[in-house]
CSV table of C-alpha atoms and ligand atoms in Angstrom, one decimal:
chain,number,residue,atom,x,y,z
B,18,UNK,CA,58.2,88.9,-60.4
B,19,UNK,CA,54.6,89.9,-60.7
B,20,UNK,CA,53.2,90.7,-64.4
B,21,UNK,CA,52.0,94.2,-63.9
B,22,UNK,CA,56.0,95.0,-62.9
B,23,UNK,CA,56.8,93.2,-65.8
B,24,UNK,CA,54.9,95.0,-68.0
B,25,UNK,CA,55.4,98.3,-66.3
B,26,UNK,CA,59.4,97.9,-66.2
B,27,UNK,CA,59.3,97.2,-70.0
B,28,UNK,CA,56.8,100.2,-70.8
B,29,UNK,CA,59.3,102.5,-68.7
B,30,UNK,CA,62.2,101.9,-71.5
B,31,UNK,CA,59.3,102.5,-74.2
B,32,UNK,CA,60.0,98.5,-75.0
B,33,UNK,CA,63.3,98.4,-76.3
B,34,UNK,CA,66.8,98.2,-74.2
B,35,UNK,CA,67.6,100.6,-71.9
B,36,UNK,CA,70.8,100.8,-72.9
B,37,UNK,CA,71.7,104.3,-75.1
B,38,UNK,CA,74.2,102.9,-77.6
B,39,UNK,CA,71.7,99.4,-78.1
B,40,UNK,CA,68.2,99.8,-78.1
B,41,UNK,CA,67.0,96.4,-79.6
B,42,UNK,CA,63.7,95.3,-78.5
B,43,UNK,CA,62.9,91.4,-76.8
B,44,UNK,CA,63.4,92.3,-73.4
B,45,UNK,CA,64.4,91.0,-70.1
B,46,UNK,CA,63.8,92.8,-66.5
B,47,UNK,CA,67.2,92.7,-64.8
B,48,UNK,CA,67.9,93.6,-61.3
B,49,UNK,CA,70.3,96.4,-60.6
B,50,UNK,CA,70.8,95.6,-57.0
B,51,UNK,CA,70.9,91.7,-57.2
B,52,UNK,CA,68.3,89.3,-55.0
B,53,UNK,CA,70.8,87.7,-53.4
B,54,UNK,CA,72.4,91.5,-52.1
B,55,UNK,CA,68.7,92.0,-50.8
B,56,UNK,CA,67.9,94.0,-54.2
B,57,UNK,CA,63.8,94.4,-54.2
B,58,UNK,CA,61.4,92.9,-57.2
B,59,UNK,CA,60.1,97.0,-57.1
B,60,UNK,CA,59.6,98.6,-60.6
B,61,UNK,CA,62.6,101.0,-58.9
B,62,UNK,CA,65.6,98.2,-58.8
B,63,UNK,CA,64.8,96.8,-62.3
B,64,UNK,CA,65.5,98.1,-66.0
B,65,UNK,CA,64.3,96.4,-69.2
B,66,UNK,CA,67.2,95.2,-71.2
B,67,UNK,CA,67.8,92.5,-74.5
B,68,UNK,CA,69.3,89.4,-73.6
B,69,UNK,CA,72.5,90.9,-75.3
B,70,UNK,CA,73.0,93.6,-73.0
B,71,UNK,CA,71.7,91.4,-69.8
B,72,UNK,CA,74.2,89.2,-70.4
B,73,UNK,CA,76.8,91.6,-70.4
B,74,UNK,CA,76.0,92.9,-67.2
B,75,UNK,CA,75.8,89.7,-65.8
B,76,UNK,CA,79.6,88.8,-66.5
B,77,UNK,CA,80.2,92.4,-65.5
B,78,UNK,CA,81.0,93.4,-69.2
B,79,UNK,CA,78.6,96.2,-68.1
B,80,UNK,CA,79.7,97.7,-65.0
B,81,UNK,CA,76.3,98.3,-62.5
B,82,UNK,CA,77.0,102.2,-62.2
B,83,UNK,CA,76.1,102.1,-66.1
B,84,UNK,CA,72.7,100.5,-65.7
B,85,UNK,CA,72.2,103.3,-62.7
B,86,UNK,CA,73.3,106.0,-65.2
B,87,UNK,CA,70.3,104.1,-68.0
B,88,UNK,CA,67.8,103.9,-65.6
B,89,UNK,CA,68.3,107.4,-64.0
B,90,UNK,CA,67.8,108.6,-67.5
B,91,UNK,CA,64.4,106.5,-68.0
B,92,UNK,CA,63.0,107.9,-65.1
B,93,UNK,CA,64.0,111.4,-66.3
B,94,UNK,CA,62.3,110.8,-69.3
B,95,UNK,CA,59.1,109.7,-67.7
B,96,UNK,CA,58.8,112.5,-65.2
B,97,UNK,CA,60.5,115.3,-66.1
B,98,UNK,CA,60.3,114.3,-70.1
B,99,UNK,CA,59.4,111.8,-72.4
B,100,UNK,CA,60.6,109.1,-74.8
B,101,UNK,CA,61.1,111.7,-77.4
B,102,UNK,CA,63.3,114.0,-75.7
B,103,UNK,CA,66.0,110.9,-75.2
B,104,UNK,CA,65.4,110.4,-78.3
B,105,UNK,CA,66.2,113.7,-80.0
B,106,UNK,CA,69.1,114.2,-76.9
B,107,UNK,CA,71.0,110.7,-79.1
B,108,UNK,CA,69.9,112.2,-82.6
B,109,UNK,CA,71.3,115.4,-81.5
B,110,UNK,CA,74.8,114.0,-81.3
B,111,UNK,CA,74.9,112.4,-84.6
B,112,UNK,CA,76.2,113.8,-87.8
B,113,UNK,CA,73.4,113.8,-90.0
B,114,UNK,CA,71.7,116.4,-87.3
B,115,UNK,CA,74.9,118.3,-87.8
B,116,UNK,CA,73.9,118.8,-91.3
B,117,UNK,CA,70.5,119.3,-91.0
B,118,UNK,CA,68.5,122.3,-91.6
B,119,UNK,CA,65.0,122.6,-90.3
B,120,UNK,CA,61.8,124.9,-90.8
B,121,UNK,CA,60.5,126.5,-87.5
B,122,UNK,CA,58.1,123.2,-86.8
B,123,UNK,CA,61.0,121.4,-87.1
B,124,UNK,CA,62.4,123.1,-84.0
B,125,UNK,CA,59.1,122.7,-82.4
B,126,UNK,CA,60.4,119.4,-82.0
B,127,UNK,CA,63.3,120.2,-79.7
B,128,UNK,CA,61.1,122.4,-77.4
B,129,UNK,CA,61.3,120.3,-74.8
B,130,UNK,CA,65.6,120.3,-74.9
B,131,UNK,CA,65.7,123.9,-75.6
B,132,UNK,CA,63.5,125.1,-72.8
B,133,UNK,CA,65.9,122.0,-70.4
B,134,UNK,CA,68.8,124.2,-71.7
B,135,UNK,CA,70.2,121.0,-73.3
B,136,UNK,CA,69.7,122.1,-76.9
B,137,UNK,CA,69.6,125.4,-78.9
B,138,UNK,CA,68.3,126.8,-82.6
B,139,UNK,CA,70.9,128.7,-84.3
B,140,UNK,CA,69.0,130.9,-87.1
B,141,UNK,CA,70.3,130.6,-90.4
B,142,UNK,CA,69.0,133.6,-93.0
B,143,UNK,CA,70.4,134.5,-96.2
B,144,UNK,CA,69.3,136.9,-99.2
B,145,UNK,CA,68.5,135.6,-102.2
B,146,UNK,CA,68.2,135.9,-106.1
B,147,UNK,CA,67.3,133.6,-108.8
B,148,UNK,CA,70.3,132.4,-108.0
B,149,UNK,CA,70.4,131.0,-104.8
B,150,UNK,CA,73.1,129.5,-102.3
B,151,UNK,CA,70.6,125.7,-102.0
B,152,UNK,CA,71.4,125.0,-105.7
B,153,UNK,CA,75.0,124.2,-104.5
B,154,UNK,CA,74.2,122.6,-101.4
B,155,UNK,CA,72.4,120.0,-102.9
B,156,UNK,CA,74.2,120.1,-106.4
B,157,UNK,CA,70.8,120.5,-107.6
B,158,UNK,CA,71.7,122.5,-111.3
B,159,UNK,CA,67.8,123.1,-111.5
B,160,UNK,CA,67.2,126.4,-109.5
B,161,UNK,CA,64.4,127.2,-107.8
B,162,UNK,CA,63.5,131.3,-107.7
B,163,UNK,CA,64.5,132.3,-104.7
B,164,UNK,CA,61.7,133.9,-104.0
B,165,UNK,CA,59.6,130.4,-103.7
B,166,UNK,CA,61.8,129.7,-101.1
B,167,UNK,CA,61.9,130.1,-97.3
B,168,UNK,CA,65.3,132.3,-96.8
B,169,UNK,CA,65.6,131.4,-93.1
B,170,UNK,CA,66.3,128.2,-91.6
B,171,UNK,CA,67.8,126.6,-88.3
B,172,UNK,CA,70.2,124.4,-87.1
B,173,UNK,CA,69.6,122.3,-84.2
B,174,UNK,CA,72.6,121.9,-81.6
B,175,UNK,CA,73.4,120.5,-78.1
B,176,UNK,CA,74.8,123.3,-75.9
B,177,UNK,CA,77.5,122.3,-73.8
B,178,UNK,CA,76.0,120.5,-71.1
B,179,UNK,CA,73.3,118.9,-73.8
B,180,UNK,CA,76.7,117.4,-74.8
B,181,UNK,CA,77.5,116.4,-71.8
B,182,UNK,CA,74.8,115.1,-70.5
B,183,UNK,CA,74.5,113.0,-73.8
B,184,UNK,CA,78.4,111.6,-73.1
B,185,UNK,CA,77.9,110.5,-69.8
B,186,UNK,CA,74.6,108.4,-70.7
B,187,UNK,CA,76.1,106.5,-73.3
B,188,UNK,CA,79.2,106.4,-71.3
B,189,UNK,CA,77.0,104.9,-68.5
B,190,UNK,CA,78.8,108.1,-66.2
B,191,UNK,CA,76.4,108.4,-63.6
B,192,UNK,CA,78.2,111.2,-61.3
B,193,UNK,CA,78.5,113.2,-64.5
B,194,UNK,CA,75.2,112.9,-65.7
B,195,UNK,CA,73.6,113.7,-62.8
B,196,UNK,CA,75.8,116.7,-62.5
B,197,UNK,CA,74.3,117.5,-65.9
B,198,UNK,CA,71.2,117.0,-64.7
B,199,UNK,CA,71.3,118.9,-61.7
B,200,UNK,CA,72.6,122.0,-63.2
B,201,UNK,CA,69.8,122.1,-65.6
B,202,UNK,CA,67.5,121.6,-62.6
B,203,UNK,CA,69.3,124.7,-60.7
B,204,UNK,CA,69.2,126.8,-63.6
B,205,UNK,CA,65.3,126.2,-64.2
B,206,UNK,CA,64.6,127.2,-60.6
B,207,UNK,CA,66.8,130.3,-60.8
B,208,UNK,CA,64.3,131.7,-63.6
B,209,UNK,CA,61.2,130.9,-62.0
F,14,ZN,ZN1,70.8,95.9,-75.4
């Protein structure tokens, strides 16, 4: 396979595995649709993975619909978004997210998921006195005056089909995500 495919089949998974739930770096370029099945050496029938994960597709440990379901998702990322909004999609759906508050510049962050209709801000404001509800929160006996404090906040959370989209990627569900997908697309046209 010629170099510049190489190179531009590893820079498409921002040089670490394609697969969701991996993500190691020291790649290989596997064919999805096998040489020998008349599979092409196009940039479009190969996905960067680590030698772990290329092996496992290999003896079918990895079914093929899974890699199709990883590299749909790379090539979402580099035209309709970028390396960030996967990213933030898999930090999403962990815990420490869950408990995660964030200024309004950290929800700048998410734009790109909340304008895809795959994430939303809830607002989180409180009234305070010297007293105020954070000293608990982070058993912190010290308390600051609540008036040198920001009394609004946000939480970041998948919607539903954020959620969805996010289970059928690391699932390696293809016909589900690209349901997900497609109703997101739908949706954007309707409000244009
Ligand atoms: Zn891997």
């Amino acid at each position: 396979m010629p170099t510049a495919t190489r190179r531009a089949v590893l820079l498409e998974a921002g040089y670490s595995c394609s697969n969701p739930t991996c993500h190691v770096p020291l790649l290989h370029a596997h064919h999805i649709d096998y040489v020998q099945n008349g599979g092409g050496n196009g940039e479009d029938n190969l996905i960067a993975l680590c030698p772990n994960c290329h092996a496992m597709v290999h003896n079918k440990t990895i079914p093929v619909y899974a890699v199709r379901t990883w590299k749909t998702m790379l090539i979402a990322a580099n035209h309709a978004w970028t390396k960030e909004t996967l990213n933030n999609l898999l930090f999403l759906d962990t815990d420490l997210a869950e408990s995660l508050y964030l200024t309004g510049d950290g929800v700048v962050r998410f734009s790109d998921l909340i304008v895809s209709g795959l994430a939303e801000a809830e607002h989180v404001s409180w009234v305070g006195d010297a007293s105020c509800v954070f000293t608990v929160e982070l058993s912190c006996p010290t308390a600051f005056p609540a008036s040198e404090m920001t009394k609004s906040a946000y939480k970041m959370k998948l919607t539903a089909r954020g959620k969805a989209l996010v289970q059928a990627w690391k699932k390696g569900d293809l016909k589900n995500l690209q349901n997900a997908i497609l109703q997101e697309k739908e949706t954007t046209e309707e409000g244009s």
